[in-house]
Amino acid sequence: MSLIVQKFGGSSVANAQRVFHVAETVINTYKQGNDVVVVVSAQGDTTDELIAKANEINPHASKREMDVLLTAGEQMSASLLAMAIEKLGCPVVSLLGWQAGFITSTAYGSARIHRVEPDRIRKELDKKHIVVVTGFQGIDRYDDVTTLGRGGSDTSAVAIAAAMHADLCQIYTDVEGVYTADPRKVKNARKLSVISYDEMLELASLGAQVLNNRSVELAKKYGIQLEVLSSMTDKPGTIVREASKVEEMLISGVAKDDDVARISIIGVPDRPGLAFKIFTKLSAKNINVDIILQSVGRNGTKDISFTVARSNLQDTMDLLNPFVEMIGANSVVYDDHVAKVSIVGAGMESHPGVASTMFESLFDANINIQMISTSEIKISVLIDEDDADRAVSVIHRKFFDAQ
Ligand code: ADP
Ligand code: ASP
Ligand code: MG
């Protein structure tokens, strides 16, 4: 007998028919003699709809009240799935985040899981119940409900798997696994049978939404092997696990992130300490900076450009506008019509020429690169948002159609 955690995303439980299909999958696993903990997301677009409802009432609602609202989405799907399992004749109980023991930080809207205290889940499993748990939510030290940030149900599932030493953590979604690019956008995208934690972490952080990046971080930390698979078909999915050198691919995927804005500070005096001051100011406001580019000083000034998430654009501009004058720079400008396109692959560390191949494909497609950043296993370029989907396709074709 094994303990299996199964997570179902929003589209997997979008309507009554799909809820019953999920119930059947769960019951099959249970009837094979396993303990089953199921983690669910809100149905379909429920979370977006709840956000829209909030905006109708108060677009500046406090994050605490937003969390009270958003946790309702997962409460609905967990109870509905439990009702379906009940109807199909199996013992089941649904638990909200706080009942399931999710203790989080107080950062409403983007809370971190401090720990999972799974006593109640364990008791229910001992009673031979299937346990359905709401993803995406927990409780903080003030007994307030919190949410983990968009896509957070993946992290809930991995956290339970880690806390309960589960034998398997399956992430069921609306595609058959992790692909070399978003299979909805790139028609020749290929399903990967295996991908390493590190590569998956980069892909997830660089915009491949199939797994939430924090879930991968957690899976790596606790050595939880993940399986990403479709809730609609029976095909084998993708295993996410520790790297194995033998299988290392040159490139494992191409990802796009359009939640990016570029900010440039023009005419910064060319003297020590200014970059330090600018970025300290941003980090004090919890604004995460991604690609940074500084031009070579000329005539006593230089330009500093960097990217932030679009949700941080306004705050960043508000912060920098008065500051720019103080440090004697000319101006600060932004462009929120940009996107970041990246390739990820553990093999690029030992193979020269990967960057030039990527840049060549962009050149062939007449796509201009605004900024570049690299690490051992990834190369990202910042380009015009209108070129982004085309860029993903041409880069994907260059690396994968030849193989
Ligand atoms: P869920 O609701 O199950 O959590 P998500 O919508 O969060 O599902 O994630 C699944 C989606 O991720 C897919 O429908 C697909 O369009 C997108 N996606 C982006 N990049 C990839 C990739 N490299 N491999 C698979 N899916 C991807
Ligand atoms: N329902 C939440 C969201 O839409 C959490 C999740 O789906 O993982 O972001
Ligand atoms: Mg998701």
Coordinates of C-alpha atoms and ligand atoms in Angstrom, one line a residue:
M1 CA 0.0 0.0 0.0
S2 CA 1.3 3.4 -0.9
L3 CA 0.4 7.0 0.0
I4 CA -0.3 8.9 -3.2
V5 CA -1.0 12.7 -3.6
Q6 CA -2.9 13.6 -6.7
K7 CA -3.4 17.3 -7.7
F8 CA -6.0 18.4 -10.2
G9 CA -5.9 21.8 -11.8
G10 CA -8.7 24.2 -12.6
S11 CA -9.6 22.8 -16.1
S12 CA -9.5 19.2 -14.8
V13 CA -12.5 20.0 -12.5
A14 CA -14.1 22.7 -14.6
N15 CA -17.6 21.2 -14.8
A16 CA -19.7 18.3 -13.4
Q17 CA -18.6 15.9 -16.1
R18 CA -14.9 16.5 -15.4
V19 CA -15.4 16.4 -11.6
F20 CA -16.9 12.9 -12.1
H21 CA -14.0 11.9 -14.3
V22 CA -11.6 13.0 -11.6
A23 CA -13.6 11.2 -9.0
E24 CA -13.2 8.0 -11.1
T25 CA -9.4 8.5 -11.4
V26 CA -9.1 9.0 -7.6
I27 CA -11.3 6.0 -6.8
N28 CA -9.3 3.8 -9.1
T29 CA -6.2 4.7 -7.2
Y30 CA -8.0 4.1 -3.9
K31 CA -9.4 0.8 -4.9
Q32 CA -5.9 -0.4 -5.8
G33 CA -5.3 -0.3 -2.0
N34 CA -3.6 3.1 -1.7
D35 CA -4.1 5.9 0.7
V36 CA -5.1 8.9 -1.5
V37 CA -4.8 12.6 -0.7
V38 CA -6.3 14.8 -3.5
V39 CA -5.5 18.5 -3.9
V40 CA -7.8 20.6 -6.0
S41 CA -7.7 24.0 -7.6
A42 CA -10.7 26.2 -8.1
Q43 CA -12.9 25.2 -11.1
G44 CA -12.0 26.6 -14.5
D45 CA -11.7 30.4 -14.4
T46 CA -13.3 30.8 -10.9
T47 CA -10.3 32.6 -9.4
D48 CA -10.2 35.1 -12.2
E49 CA -14.0 35.6 -11.9
L50 CA -13.7 36.2 -8.1
I51 CA -11.0 38.8 -8.7
A52 CA -13.3 40.5 -11.2
K53 CA -16.1 40.5 -8.7
A54 CA -13.8 42.1 -6.1
N55 CA -12.8 44.8 -8.6
E56 CA -16.4 45.7 -9.2
I57 CA -16.7 46.5 -5.5
N58 CA -13.3 47.8 -4.6
P59 CA -10.3 47.6 -6.9
H60 CA -8.1 48.5 -3.9
A61 CA -9.4 45.9 -1.5
S62 CA -7.0 44.8 1.1
K63 CA -5.0 41.7 0.4
R64 CA -6.5 40.1 3.5
E65 CA -10.1 40.4 2.2
M66 CA -8.9 39.2 -1.3
D67 CA -7.7 36.0 0.4
V68 CA -10.9 35.5 2.2
L69 CA -12.6 35.8 -1.2
L70 CA -10.2 33.7 -3.3
T71 CA -10.1 30.7 -0.9
A72 CA -13.8 30.2 -1.6
G73 CA -12.9 29.0 -5.1
E74 CA -11.0 25.9 -3.8
Q75 CA -13.6 25.4 -1.1
M76 CA -16.2 24.9 -3.8
S77 CA -14.2 22.5 -5.9
A78 CA -13.1 20.4 -3.0
S79 CA -16.6 19.9 -1.7
L80 CA -18.0 19.2 -5.2
L81 CA -15.3 16.6 -5.8
A82 CA -16.1 15.0 -2.4
M83 CA -19.8 14.9 -3.3
A84 CA -19.0 13.1 -6.6
I85 CA -16.8 10.6 -4.8
E86 CA -19.6 10.1 -2.2
K87 CA -22.1 9.5 -5.0
L88 CA -19.8 6.9 -6.6
G89 CA -19.9 5.1 -3.2
C90 CA -16.5 5.7 -1.6
P91 CA -15.8 7.2 1.8
V92 CA -14.4 10.7 1.5
V93 CA -13.9 13.9 3.4
S94 CA -13.0 17.4 2.2
L95 CA -10.7 19.6 4.2
L96 CA -10.0 23.3 3.9
G97 CA -6.4 24.5 4.1
W98 CA -6.5 25.3 7.8
Q99 CA -8.1 21.9 8.6
A100 CA -5.4 20.1 6.6
G101 CA -2.7 21.9 8.7
F102 CA -1.2 24.4 6.2
I103 CA 0.6 26.9 8.4
T104 CA 1.8 29.9 6.3
S105 CA 3.4 33.3 6.6
T106 CA 1.2 36.4 6.8
A107 CA 1.9 37.6 3.3
Y108 CA -1.6 37.7 2.1
G109 CA -1.8 36.9 -1.6
S110 CA 1.7 35.4 -1.7
A111 CA 2.0 33.5 1.5
R112 CA 4.8 30.9 2.0
I113 CA 4.1 27.6 3.6
H114 CA 6.0 27.4 6.9
R115 CA 4.9 23.8 7.5
V116 CA 2.1 21.3 7.1
E117 CA 0.8 19.6 10.2
P118 CA -1.0 16.6 8.7
D119 CA -2.5 15.0 11.8
R120 CA -6.1 15.5 10.7
I121 CA -5.3 14.1 7.2
R122 CA -3.7 11.1 8.8
K123 CA -6.7 10.4 11.0
E124 CA -9.0 10.5 8.1
L125 CA -6.7 8.2 6.1
D126 CA -6.7 5.8 9.0
K127 CA -10.5 5.8 8.8
K128 CA -10.0 4.7 5.2
H129 CA -11.3 8.0 3.8
I130 CA -10.2 9.5 0.6
V131 CA -9.1 13.0 1.7
V132 CA -9.7 16.0 -0.6
V133 CA -7.8 19.1 0.3
T134 CA -8.2 22.7 -1.0
G135 CA -5.0 23.8 -2.8
F136 CA -3.7 27.3 -2.8
Q137 CA -4.6 28.2 0.8
G138 CA -3.5 28.0 4.4
I139 CA -3.8 29.8 7.7
D140 CA -1.4 32.3 9.4
R141 CA -0.4 33.0 13.0
Y142 CA -3.4 35.3 13.4
D143 CA -5.8 32.6 12.3
D144 CA -6.5 34.4 9.1
V145 CA -6.8 32.5 5.8
T146 CA -4.0 33.1 3.3
T147 CA -3.4 32.2 -0.4
L148 CA -0.1 31.2 -1.9
G149 CA -0.1 33.2 -5.1
R150 CA -1.4 32.2 -8.5
G151 CA -0.8 28.6 -9.5
G152 CA -0.2 27.8 -5.8
S153 CA -2.1 24.5 -5.7
D154 CA 0.9 22.7 -7.2
T155 CA 2.9 23.9 -4.2
S156 CA 0.1 22.7 -1.8
A157 CA 0.3 19.2 -3.3
V158 CA 4.1 19.0 -3.1
A159 CA 4.1 20.3 0.5
I160 CA 1.6 17.6 1.6
A161 CA 3.7 14.9 -0.3
A162 CA 6.8 16.2 1.6
A163 CA 5.2 16.4 5.0
M164 CA 3.6 13.0 4.7
H165 CA 6.5 11.2 3.0
A166 CA 4.2 10.3 0.1
D167 CA 5.4 7.6 -2.3
L168 CA 4.2 9.5 -5.3
C169 CA 3.0 13.1 -6.2
Q170 CA 1.0 13.3 -9.4
I171 CA 0.1 16.7 -10.9
Y172 CA -2.8 16.2 -13.3
T173 CA -3.4 19.0 -15.8
D174 CA -4.9 19.7 -19.2
V175 CA -1.9 18.7 -21.3
E176 CA -0.1 15.3 -21.3
G177 CA 3.1 16.5 -19.5
V178 CA 5.9 18.9 -19.8
Y179 CA 6.7 19.8 -23.4
T180 CA 9.7 21.4 -25.1
A181 CA 7.4 24.5 -25.5
D182 CA 3.8 25.4 -24.7
P183 CA 2.0 22.7 -26.8
R184 CA -1.0 25.1 -27.2
K185 CA 1.3 27.6 -29.0
V186 CA 3.9 25.5 -30.7
K187 CA 2.5 22.6 -32.8
N188 CA 5.7 20.5 -33.0
A189 CA 6.4 20.7 -29.2
R190 CA 7.4 17.4 -27.9
K191 CA 6.5 15.7 -24.6
L192 CA 9.6 15.1 -22.4
S193 CA 9.6 11.8 -20.6
V194 CA 11.9 13.1 -17.9
I195 CA 13.2 16.5 -16.9
S196 CA 15.5 17.5 -14.0
Y197 CA 14.4 19.6 -11.1
D198 CA 16.9 22.4 -12.1
E199 CA 15.7 22.6 -15.7
M200 CA 12.0 22.4 -14.7
L201 CA 12.6 25.1 -12.1
E202 CA 14.1 27.4 -14.8
L203 CA 11.3 26.7 -17.3
A204 CA 8.7 27.3 -14.6
S205 CA 10.3 30.5 -13.5
L206 CA 10.7 31.7 -17.1
G207 CA 7.0 31.4 -17.9
A208 CA 6.1 27.7 -18.6
Q209 CA 3.0 27.7 -16.4
V210 CA 2.6 23.9 -16.4
L211 CA 4.2 23.8 -12.9
N212 CA 4.4 26.6 -10.4
N213 CA 8.1 27.3 -9.7
R214 CA 7.8 27.1 -5.9
S215 CA 6.4 23.6 -6.2
V216 CA 9.5 22.6 -8.1
E217 CA 11.7 24.2 -5.6
L218 CA 10.0 22.3 -2.8
A219 CA 10.1 19.0 -4.7
K220 CA 13.8 19.4 -5.2
K221 CA 14.4 20.3 -1.6
Y222 CA 12.6 17.3 -0.3
G223 CA 13.5 14.9 -3.2
I224 CA 9.8 14.4 -4.1
Q225 CA 9.6 12.9 -7.6
L226 CA 6.7 14.5 -9.5
E227 CA 4.7 13.1 -12.4
V228 CA 2.9 15.7 -14.6
L229 CA 0.1 14.1 -16.6
S230 CA -3.2 14.6 -18.3
S231 CA -6.4 14.2 -16.3
M232 CA -8.2 13.6 -19.6
T233 CA -6.2 10.8 -21.2
D234 CA -4.4 7.7 -19.9
K235 CA -1.0 8.4 -21.4
P236 CA 2.2 8.4 -19.4
G237 CA 3.3 11.9 -18.5
T238 CA 6.6 13.6 -17.6
I239 CA 8.7 12.7 -14.5
V240 CA 10.5 15.5 -12.8
R241 CA 13.4 14.3 -10.8
E242 CA 17.1 14.6 -10.0
A243 CA 19.3 15.0 -13.1
S244 CA 20.9 12.0 -14.7
K245 CA 24.0 12.9 -16.8
V246 CA 23.3 10.2 -19.4
E247 CA 20.0 11.7 -20.4
E248 CA 21.0 15.3 -20.4
M249 CA 19.6 17.1 -23.3
L250 CA 21.3 20.1 -24.9
I251 CA 18.0 22.1 -24.7
S252 CA 15.0 20.9 -22.9
G253 CA 12.6 23.7 -23.6
V254 CA 11.7 27.2 -24.8
A255 CA 9.6 29.5 -22.6
K256 CA 7.9 32.9 -22.8
D257 CA 7.1 35.3 -20.1
D258 CA 5.1 38.4 -21.0
D259 CA 4.7 39.6 -17.4
V260 CA 7.7 41.9 -18.0
A261 CA 8.4 45.6 -18.2
R262 CA 11.7 47.3 -19.0
I263 CA 12.8 50.4 -17.2
S264 CA 15.8 52.6 -18.2
I265 CA 17.4 55.3 -16.2
I266 CA 19.1 57.6 -18.7
G267 CA 22.2 59.7 -18.1
V268 CA 23.2 58.3 -14.7
P269 CA 26.4 60.1 -13.5
D270 CA 29.3 57.7 -14.1
R271 CA 30.6 57.3 -10.5
P272 CA 30.7 54.5 -8.0
G273 CA 27.7 53.7 -5.8
L274 CA 24.7 54.7 -7.9
A275 CA 23.7 51.2 -9.0
F276 CA 23.9 50.2 -5.4
K277 CA 21.6 53.1 -4.4
I278 CA 19.1 52.4 -7.1
F279 CA 18.7 48.7 -6.5
T280 CA 18.8 49.0 -2.7
K281 CA 15.8 51.3 -3.0
L282 CA 13.9 48.8 -5.1
S283 CA 14.7 45.8 -2.9
A284 CA 13.6 47.8 0.2
K285 CA 10.1 47.8 -1.5
N286 CA 10.3 44.1 -2.3
I287 CA 10.6 44.8 -6.0
N288 CA 12.3 42.0 -7.7
V289 CA 14.7 43.0 -10.5
D290 CA 15.5 40.6 -13.3
I291 CA 17.7 41.3 -16.3
I292 CA 20.1 44.3 -15.6
L293 CA 22.1 46.0 -18.3
Q294 CA 24.5 48.9 -17.8
S295 CA 26.0 50.7 -20.7
V296 CA 29.7 51.7 -20.8
G297 CA 30.1 55.3 -19.4
R298 CA 30.5 58.0 -22.1
N299 CA 31.0 61.7 -21.5
G300 CA 30.6 61.1 -17.7
T301 CA 27.2 59.4 -17.9
K302 CA 25.8 55.9 -18.5
D303 CA 22.4 54.3 -18.8
I304 CA 21.0 51.6 -16.6
S305 CA 18.2 49.3 -17.8
F306 CA 16.5 46.5 -16.0
T307 CA 13.3 44.5 -16.0
V308 CA 10.5 44.0 -13.4
A309 CA 7.2 42.2 -13.3
R310 CA 4.5 44.4 -14.8
S311 CA 2.6 44.4 -11.5
N312 CA 5.6 46.2 -10.0
L313 CA 5.9 48.8 -12.8
Q314 CA 3.9 51.6 -11.3
D315 CA 5.6 51.2 -7.9
T316 CA 9.0 51.2 -9.5
M317 CA 8.3 54.4 -11.5
D318 CA 6.8 56.1 -8.5
L319 CA 9.9 55.3 -6.5
L320 CA 12.4 56.3 -9.2
N321 CA 10.9 59.4 -10.6
P322 CA 11.8 61.7 -7.7
F323 CA 15.0 59.7 -7.0
V324 CA 16.4 60.2 -10.5
E325 CA 16.6 63.9 -10.1
M326 CA 18.3 63.5 -6.7
I327 CA 21.1 61.4 -8.1
G328 CA 21.6 63.8 -11.1
A329 CA 20.3 61.4 -13.9
N330 CA 18.4 62.8 -16.9
S331 CA 15.2 60.7 -16.9
V332 CA 13.6 57.4 -16.3
V333 CA 11.5 55.7 -19.0
Y334 CA 9.7 52.4 -19.3
D335 CA 8.4 50.0 -21.9
D336 CA 5.7 47.5 -21.0
H337 CA 5.4 46.1 -24.5
V338 CA 8.2 43.6 -24.1
A339 CA 8.5 39.9 -23.4
K340 CA 11.2 37.6 -22.3
V341 CA 11.9 34.4 -24.3
S342 CA 14.3 31.8 -22.9
I343 CA 15.9 28.5 -23.6
V344 CA 16.7 26.1 -20.9
G345 CA 19.0 23.1 -21.0
A346 CA 21.5 21.5 -18.7
G347 CA 23.6 20.5 -21.7
M348 CA 24.4 24.0 -22.8
E349 CA 27.0 24.2 -20.0
S350 CA 29.3 21.9 -21.9
H351 CA 28.3 22.8 -25.5
P352 CA 29.5 26.0 -27.0
G353 CA 27.5 27.7 -29.7
V354 CA 24.0 27.4 -28.1
A355 CA 23.7 31.2 -27.7
S356 CA 24.8 31.9 -31.2
T357 CA 22.3 29.4 -32.6
M358 CA 19.5 31.0 -30.6
F359 CA 20.5 34.5 -31.8
E360 CA 20.8 33.3 -35.4
S361 CA 17.2 32.0 -35.4
L362 CA 16.1 35.5 -34.2
F363 CA 18.2 37.2 -36.8
D364 CA 16.7 35.0 -39.5
A365 CA 13.3 36.1 -38.4
N366 CA 14.3 39.7 -38.2
I367 CA 13.6 39.9 -34.5
N368 CA 15.6 42.5 -32.6
I369 CA 17.1 41.7 -29.2
Q370 CA 16.9 44.4 -26.6
M371 CA 18.6 42.7 -23.6
I372 CA 20.3 39.3 -23.0
S373 CA 21.0 37.4 -19.8
T374 CA 22.5 34.0 -19.2
S375 CA 23.2 31.4 -16.5
E376 CA 24.8 28.0 -16.7
I377 CA 21.5 26.4 -17.9
K378 CA 19.5 29.2 -19.5
I379 CA 19.7 32.1 -22.0
S380 CA 17.0 34.8 -22.0
V381 CA 16.4 37.6 -24.4
L382 CA 14.1 40.6 -24.0
I383 CA 12.2 41.4 -27.2
D384 CA 9.2 43.3 -28.4
E385 CA 6.0 41.6 -27.1
D386 CA 4.6 41.4 -30.6
D387 CA 7.5 39.2 -31.7
A388 CA 7.4 36.8 -28.8
D389 CA 5.2 33.9 -30.1
R390 CA 7.1 34.0 -33.4
A391 CA 10.4 34.0 -31.5
V392 CA 9.4 30.9 -29.5
S393 CA 8.4 29.1 -32.7
V394 CA 11.6 29.9 -34.7
I395 CA 13.9 29.1 -31.7
H396 CA 12.0 25.9 -31.1
R397 CA 12.3 24.9 -34.8
K398 CA 16.0 25.6 -34.9
F399 CA 16.8 23.4 -31.9
F400 CA 14.2 20.7 -32.1
D401 CA 13.2 20.2 -35.8
A402 CA 16.8 19.4 -36.6
Q403 CA 17.1 16.7 -33.9
Ligands
ADP1 P1 -3.7 23.7 -14.2 O1 -5.0 24.4 -14.2 O2 -3.9 22.2 -14.3 O3 -2.8 24.0 -13.0 P2 -2.2 25.4 -15.9 O4 -3.0 26.2 -16.9 O5 -1.7 26.1 -14.7 O6 -2.9 24.1 -15.5 O7 -0.9 24.8 -16.7 C1 -1.1 24.0 -17.8 C2 -0.8 24.8 -19.1 O8 0.5 25.2 -19.1 C3 -1.1 24.1 -20.4 O9 -2.4 24.2 -20.8 C4 -0.1 24.8 -21.4 O10 -0.8 25.7 -22.2 C5 0.8 25.6 -20.5 N1 2.2 25.4 -20.8 C6 3.1 26.4 -20.9 N2 4.4 25.9 -21.2 C7 4.2 24.5 -21.2 C8 5.2 23.5 -21.4 N3 6.5 23.7 -21.6 N4 4.7 22.2 -21.3 C9 3.4 21.9 -21.0 N5 2.5 22.9 -20.8 C10 2.9 24.2 -20.9
ASP2 N1 -7.0 28.8 -8.2 C1 -5.7 29.4 -8.1 C2 -5.3 30.1 -9.3 O1 -6.1 30.2 -10.3 C3 -4.6 28.4 -7.7 C4 -4.3 27.3 -8.7 O2 -5.0 27.1 -9.7 O3 -3.2 26.6 -8.6 O4 -4.2 30.7 -9.4
MG3 MG -1.5 25.6 -12.6

